[in-house]
Amino acid sequence: MTRVRKDDWVPQGVGGLENRAWEALRETESSVLVTAGAGAGKTEFLAQKATYLLQTGICPAPKRILAISFKKDAARNLAERVAKRCPRDQARRFDSMTFDAFTKGLLDRFRSALPEPFNAPGLYQIVNPFRRDYEDFIKRHGYYGVSAQQLERRLLLTDLPIDLSNGSEVNRALADYWHEQFFGGEEISLSFPMINRLVKLLLQENSYIRRALQATYPIVFLDEYQDTTYAQFDMLLTAFNGSDALFTAVGDDKQRIMGWAGAMDDAFDQFENDFAARRITLLSNWRSHVDLVCIQHEIARRIDDNVEEAQAQGTREIEGEVSAIWQFRSADDENNYLAEWVSREVQSGRVAPHDVAILIRMRADQVEGEISPAFAQRGLRIRNAARSVGEIQIQDLLGEELTGIFVPLLRLGATSRSPENWEQAQQNYLFLEAADPDNDLTQERLLVKLEAFVRQLRAELAHRQPGPDSAEEIAEMLLEFVGTPTLRQSFPAYQRARDFERVWNGFVTLLKECAEHSSNWTEALDEFEGIGQVALMTVHKSKGLEFHTMIFYGLDNQTWWSLTPQQGEELNTFFVAFTRAKQRAFFSQCVERGHAIGWIQQLLAPAGVETIDGTTILGAA
């Protein structure tokens, strides 16, 4: 592939970039910290910078770019954007993954290189311990001077091997905890924080692995940097210490919502200091129109008095109110009026069901049971993104690499023509088969094989009615074509059979569910992806997504009891969720459930957000 001269390079797939984005993109002499608010296009910026670095040869073959995100769907989204903007041989040198996948991949590949006893042979299982699990351990071992919170925090931050020279009780407890996780059961049990500590030890002890990592990745991207934990930052410093690697971190400190999970308090300052980085702030908001951006700014000012006002680039497409607090007397009123309002909006063509999101604080399954009947009476279905199919939540399943491989193939099988899915299926298959981008014969042979399979799949779907049994058989057909070994080798997260089976079983379970209620395969796939269904999710799960219309359900002091001016992270979460809206964001509040949150009403009032009687919303619809 011929390189593009730096001065001749232009953004790919977008009209242009704001001046500050250009500055951050062209900064290749030092690391850069890009602070960018909601809707600023942080993912698109990273995709453009990757394209620039690859196409101009600043990152020459065989060097690669490592991009680390916090969510699987974000990592996949970024990889797909780069694949659409770069030739295949360049896009293959862009490795986009989550922090957990990055560390787990290193552990799975180099586990035997760990010092004893951490290189113990045998299978291991991934665990996600709760506070009560630490409390149980402390009680069983008699460490009464150690709290569960202390043990959990020390696990996140303490280097291996555990230093017992000071004789502290918490260090003894931590050493025993590690020993029990390794040798106290039939299988080794590891949480992701433990994997992080093991990988740091691996990189400290083995300079060959560290140098190989540095030689492979001279450029590193960090997405949603504000949620980086101290342990993750510590591991990165260990991995790239002494190298010339250049980092590009993007984030927004107003969107720091993972403090409970150990996110750094001073992430931005530490990045600037440790990587000698330039800080550049982006101001455009490409998601929301000016009226919503004004409301967002009022919330942002409560978080940071010095925040610069974003420049709204979105277009307002609807008339009437864009935000209000709807107050109801009873839960029945709240559910029925909301369902009727959404139904009328959908029937009028102003919004599609899947472009409406109902955001809640917690207990998605409970809320689904409360509101679904009212929506069902009006022909609307609720998609509870937090519901589990097998051992995986639906929203997580949709972001999995396996799902991203299989759904385009199913879409091709269910339709006579779909250029977008054909392009995606080609990219996926050539990636899975590790096709040499310079070998036209190999690529042609693989694409002929893919085309033959699609014809076979279309024939199968044409004479099979959707149903649980046929869905399972079709899924097995997909897996046989792609190959389980190929999938597991292609994605680090699937290298362990248990991890792969968890995702595979979830995929089959959801496909069977959707096929059971569908009259054709296109309808089944729409249901699988949530198309035509109103999204229900927690505010935390809304991060990274966007919707035409959002409704914050149950905004009262009982449901949102932790939303106070003193709880900075809760306000950040509220801000993040509000900024997911492209056109409208409303709040519902039920007097029967709890009182209004007065300070929120006062905060939003200057931006024109009024509290109104919820029973009047249908007259205005």
Coordinates of C-alpha atoms in Angstrom, one line a residue, residues 12-13 43-44 46-48 50-51 54 67 69 71-88 90-92 94-97 223 397-409 420-421 423-429 431 491 529:
Q12 CA -11.7 9.5 6.2
G13 CA -15.5 9.1 6.2
T43 CA -14.1 7.4 19.4
E44 CA -14.1 8.9 15.9
L46 CA -9.2 7.9 17.8
A47 CA -10.2 6.2 14.6
Q48 CA -9.0 9.1 12.5
A50 CA -5.1 5.6 13.9
T51 CA -5.9 6.0 10.2
L54 CA -1.2 3.9 9.6
A67 CA -6.0 0.6 21.7
S69 CA -11.1 0.6 25.9
K71 CA -16.1 -1.9 27.3
K72 CA -16.1 -4.7 24.6
D73 CA -18.6 -2.9 22.4
A74 CA -16.5 0.3 22.5
A75 CA -13.4 -1.7 21.6
R76 CA -15.2 -3.4 18.7
N77 CA -16.8 -0.1 17.5
L78 CA -13.3 1.5 17.3
A79 CA -11.9 -1.5 15.5
E80 CA -14.7 -1.4 13.0
R81 CA -14.3 2.3 12.3
V82 CA -10.6 1.8 11.6
A83 CA -11.4 -1.1 9.3
K84 CA -13.7 1.0 7.2
R85 CA -11.1 3.8 6.8
C86 CA -8.0 1.8 6.2
P87 CA -6.9 -0.8 3.6
R88 CA -7.1 -4.3 5.1
Q90 CA -3.2 -1.5 7.6
A91 CA -6.3 -2.2 9.7
R92 CA -4.9 -5.6 10.7
F94 CA -4.7 -2.0 14.8
D95 CA -5.4 -4.1 18.0
S96 CA -8.5 -2.9 19.9
M97 CA -9.4 -4.6 23.1
D223 CA -10.2 5.4 25.6
L397 CA -23.4 -10.4 24.5
L398 CA -24.2 -7.9 21.7
G399 CA -20.7 -6.4 22.2
E400 CA -19.0 -9.8 21.9
E401 CA -16.6 -10.6 19.0
L402 CA -18.5 -13.8 18.4
T403 CA -21.8 -12.0 18.0
G404 CA -20.1 -9.5 15.6
I405 CA -18.9 -12.4 13.5
F406 CA -22.2 -14.3 13.3
V407 CA -24.8 -11.6 13.0
P408 CA -23.6 -10.3 9.6
L409 CA -23.6 -13.8 8.3
E420 CA -23.1 -3.6 4.3
N421 CA -23.3 -7.0 5.8
E423 CA -18.6 -6.1 3.4
Q424 CA -18.5 -6.8 7.2
A425 CA -18.6 -10.5 6.6
Q426 CA -15.7 -10.3 4.2
Q427 CA -13.6 -8.3 6.6
N428 CA -14.4 -10.7 9.4
Y429 CA -13.6 -13.8 7.5
F431 CA -9.3 -11.5 9.6
F491 CA -9.6 -13.5 20.1
E529 CA -30.4 -6.9 18.2

